């Protein structure tokens, strides 16, 4: 069963770094319809990892789940681990990449992140229901630039699907 996608408005467009990741760039829209089965599996794995997030302070770290798929088709999932010192917190995407690399993965086909920061836009396209202004693609928060750089270390052009806690893919960025 596929994971539904939600169409978003236009992508953000900030500068690229030498590794190919677009730090701070907004998410690109995803075509309406259903994700490819292997990408839907990544979203499902990321969604199942999210409840295992350790975020006791609820500070800068969001409860996120992430999953990556290497070029051999193996998948790895992880969740956010918050630390009292925000610099030492580990994002779900970084944790999933570290788990994969520790198991021998050296290149990736795709990744997915499930986060409450991927909020539903208001029906009129205005601010998200929680009152926060939407990022460059309404309802879609791009992952931190550093997280994309960690994934980008293993290759450029890796799609990262962004989904809300309900498992609906709402955007995509690439390394």
Short mmCIF file of C-alpha atoms in Angstrom, two decimals:
data_model
loop_
_atom_site.label_atom_id
_atom_site.label_comp_id
_atom_site.label_asym_id
_atom_site.label_seq_id
_atom_site.Cartn_x
_atom_site.Cartn_y
_atom_site.Cartn_z
CA UNK A 1 0.00 0.00 0.00
CA UNK A 2 1.40 3.37 -0.96
CA UNK A 3 1.69 6.43 1.21
CA UNK A 4 -0.35 9.36 -0.08
CA UNK A 5 1.46 12.50 -1.10
CA UNK A 6 0.23 16.06 -0.80
CA UNK A 7 0.96 18.60 -3.48
CA UNK A 8 2.70 21.77 -2.30
CA UNK A 9 3.40 25.09 -3.92
CA UNK A 10 6.76 26.08 -5.44
CA UNK A 11 10.21 25.18 -4.12
CA UNK A 12 12.56 27.47 -2.23
CA UNK A 13 15.74 28.51 -3.92
CA UNK A 14 18.75 29.29 -1.82
CA UNK A 15 22.38 28.70 -2.71
CA UNK A 16 23.96 25.29 -3.04
CA UNK A 17 27.06 24.12 -1.26
CA UNK A 18 29.89 22.19 -2.89
CA UNK A 19 28.51 18.85 -1.64
CA UNK A 20 25.26 19.39 -3.54
CA UNK A 21 22.94 19.79 -0.53
CA UNK A 22 20.85 22.92 -0.51
CA UNK A 23 21.14 24.12 3.08
CA UNK A 24 18.15 26.17 4.10
CA UNK A 25 16.41 25.51 0.82
CA UNK A 26 12.70 24.93 0.91
CA UNK A 27 11.17 21.64 -0.03
CA UNK A 28 10.17 20.91 -3.61
CA UNK A 29 6.58 19.93 -4.23
CA UNK A 30 5.73 16.28 -4.62
CA UNK A 31 3.43 15.14 -7.39
CA UNK A 32 -0.02 14.17 -6.20
CA UNK A 33 -0.65 10.45 -6.09
CA UNK A 34 1.18 7.61 -4.46
CA UNK A 35 4.87 7.23 -3.67
CA UNK A 36 6.78 4.39 -5.27
CA UNK A 37 6.44 1.29 -3.03
CA UNK A 38 10.05 1.42 -1.81
CA UNK A 39 9.73 5.12 -0.96
CA UNK A 40 6.42 4.47 0.82
CA UNK A 41 8.24 1.83 2.88
CA UNK A 42 10.80 4.45 3.94
CA UNK A 43 8.03 6.79 5.10
CA UNK A 44 6.42 3.91 7.03
CA UNK A 45 9.75 3.03 8.69
CA UNK A 46 10.39 6.67 9.59
CA UNK A 47 6.88 6.96 10.98
CA UNK A 48 7.37 3.86 13.14
CA UNK A 49 10.71 5.19 14.45
CA UNK A 50 9.30 8.58 15.49
CA UNK A 51 7.60 7.40 18.73
CA UNK A 52 11.02 6.18 19.92
CA UNK A 53 12.44 9.72 19.82
CA UNK A 54 14.02 10.91 23.05
CA UNK A 55 13.02 14.58 23.41
CA UNK A 56 12.32 15.13 27.12
CA UNK A 57 12.81 18.89 26.96
CA UNK A 58 11.00 19.57 23.72
CA UNK A 59 13.50 22.32 23.01
CA UNK A 60 15.09 22.85 19.62
CA UNK A 61 14.95 19.13 18.86
CA UNK A 62 11.71 17.87 17.34
CA UNK A 63 10.44 14.33 17.76
CA UNK A 64 11.36 12.97 14.35
CA UNK A 65 11.77 9.59 12.77
CA UNK A 66 13.90 8.99 9.70
CA UNK A 67 14.79 6.12 7.43
CA UNK A 68 17.39 5.72 4.69
CA UNK A 69 17.75 3.12 1.93
CA UNK A 70 21.20 2.23 0.65
CA UNK A 71 21.95 1.27 -2.94
CA UNK A 72 21.76 -2.42 -1.98
CA UNK A 73 18.14 -1.91 -0.89
CA UNK A 74 18.83 -2.22 2.83
CA UNK A 75 16.90 0.17 5.09
CA UNK A 76 17.83 1.77 8.40
CA UNK A 77 15.56 3.76 10.71
CA UNK A 78 16.28 5.99 13.70
CA UNK A 79 14.74 8.70 15.86
CA UNK A 80 15.82 12.02 17.34
CA UNK A 81 17.92 11.96 20.52
CA UNK A 82 17.82 15.29 22.37
CA UNK A 83 20.57 16.35 24.78
CA UNK A 84 20.56 19.08 27.44
CA UNK A 85 23.26 20.74 25.34
CA UNK A 86 21.48 21.36 22.02
CA UNK A 87 24.80 21.03 20.15
CA UNK A 88 24.91 17.37 21.20
CA UNK A 89 21.39 16.47 20.10
CA UNK A 90 21.24 14.03 17.19
CA UNK A 91 18.63 14.34 14.49
CA UNK A 92 16.76 11.31 13.24
CA UNK A 93 18.27 11.64 9.76
CA UNK A 94 21.83 11.81 11.08
CA UNK A 95 21.18 8.82 13.35
CA UNK A 96 19.80 6.77 10.44
CA UNK A 97 22.80 7.67 8.25
CA UNK A 98 25.21 6.75 11.07
CA UNK A 99 23.44 3.40 11.59
CA UNK A 100 23.67 2.67 7.87
CA UNK A 101 27.30 3.75 7.54
CA UNK A 102 28.21 1.71 10.63
CA UNK A 103 26.72 -1.31 8.86
CA UNK A 104 28.81 -0.70 5.75
CA UNK A 105 26.51 1.43 3.57
CA UNK A 106 28.43 3.89 1.45
CA UNK A 107 25.78 5.26 -0.92
CA UNK A 108 22.07 5.92 -0.64
CA UNK A 109 19.04 5.84 -2.92
CA UNK A 110 16.53 7.73 -0.77
CA UNK A 111 15.58 8.91 2.71
CA UNK A 112 12.42 9.94 4.54
CA UNK A 113 11.78 12.12 7.58
CA UNK A 114 8.55 12.15 9.60
CA UNK A 115 8.15 15.19 11.85
CA UNK A 116 5.49 17.31 13.47
CA UNK A 117 7.34 20.26 11.94
CA UNK A 118 5.85 19.16 8.65
CA UNK A 119 2.53 20.82 9.49
CA UNK A 120 -0.66 20.99 7.51
CA UNK A 121 -1.12 24.33 5.77
CA UNK A 122 -4.31 26.25 6.36
CA UNK A 123 -6.98 25.52 3.73
CA UNK A 124 -6.45 29.01 2.25
CA UNK A 125 -2.69 28.43 1.93
CA UNK A 126 -1.99 30.84 4.81
CA UNK A 127 -0.19 30.10 8.06
CA UNK A 128 -0.21 26.59 9.46
CA UNK A 129 -3.00 25.77 11.94
CA UNK A 130 -0.65 26.30 14.91
CA UNK A 131 -0.24 29.93 13.84
CA UNK A 132 3.34 29.61 12.62
CA UNK A 133 4.09 31.00 9.20
CA UNK A 134 4.65 28.21 6.70
CA UNK A 135 8.12 27.71 5.23
CA UNK A 136 8.79 28.26 1.53
CA UNK A 137 6.52 25.37 0.61
CA UNK A 138 3.37 25.71 2.72
CA UNK A 139 3.19 23.00 5.33
CA UNK A 140 6.68 21.65 4.70
CA UNK A 141 9.77 22.22 6.83
CA UNK A 142 13.06 21.30 5.21
CA UNK A 143 15.58 19.33 7.29
CA UNK A 144 18.53 21.17 8.79
CA UNK A 145 21.29 21.94 6.34
CA UNK A 146 23.81 20.03 8.46
CA UNK A 147 21.62 16.91 8.28
CA UNK A 148 21.54 17.11 4.49
CA UNK A 149 25.31 17.56 4.46
CA UNK A 150 25.76 14.36 6.49
CA UNK A 151 23.64 12.42 3.99
CA UNK A 152 25.26 14.31 1.10
CA UNK A 153 28.68 13.09 2.23
CA UNK A 154 27.69 9.77 0.62
CA UNK A 155 26.50 11.25 -2.67
CA UNK A 156 24.58 14.08 -4.27
CA UNK A 157 21.04 13.87 -5.61
CA UNK A 158 19.56 11.65 -2.89
CA UNK A 159 15.84 12.45 -2.50
CA UNK A 160 14.62 13.05 1.06
CA UNK A 161 10.85 12.71 1.41
CA UNK A 162 9.27 14.89 4.11
CA UNK A 163 6.15 13.57 5.80
CA UNK A 164 3.90 14.64 8.65
CA UNK A 165 3.11 12.33 11.58
CA UNK A 166 0.07 11.02 9.70
CA UNK A 167 2.46 9.54 7.13
CA UNK A 168 1.47 11.84 4.27
CA UNK A 169 4.45 12.88 2.13
CA UNK A 170 4.27 16.67 1.76
CA UNK A 171 7.56 17.61 0.15
CA UNK A 172 10.96 16.54 -1.03
CA UNK A 173 14.48 17.93 -0.91
CA UNK A 174 17.66 16.45 -2.36
CA UNK A 175 21.28 16.33 -1.28
#
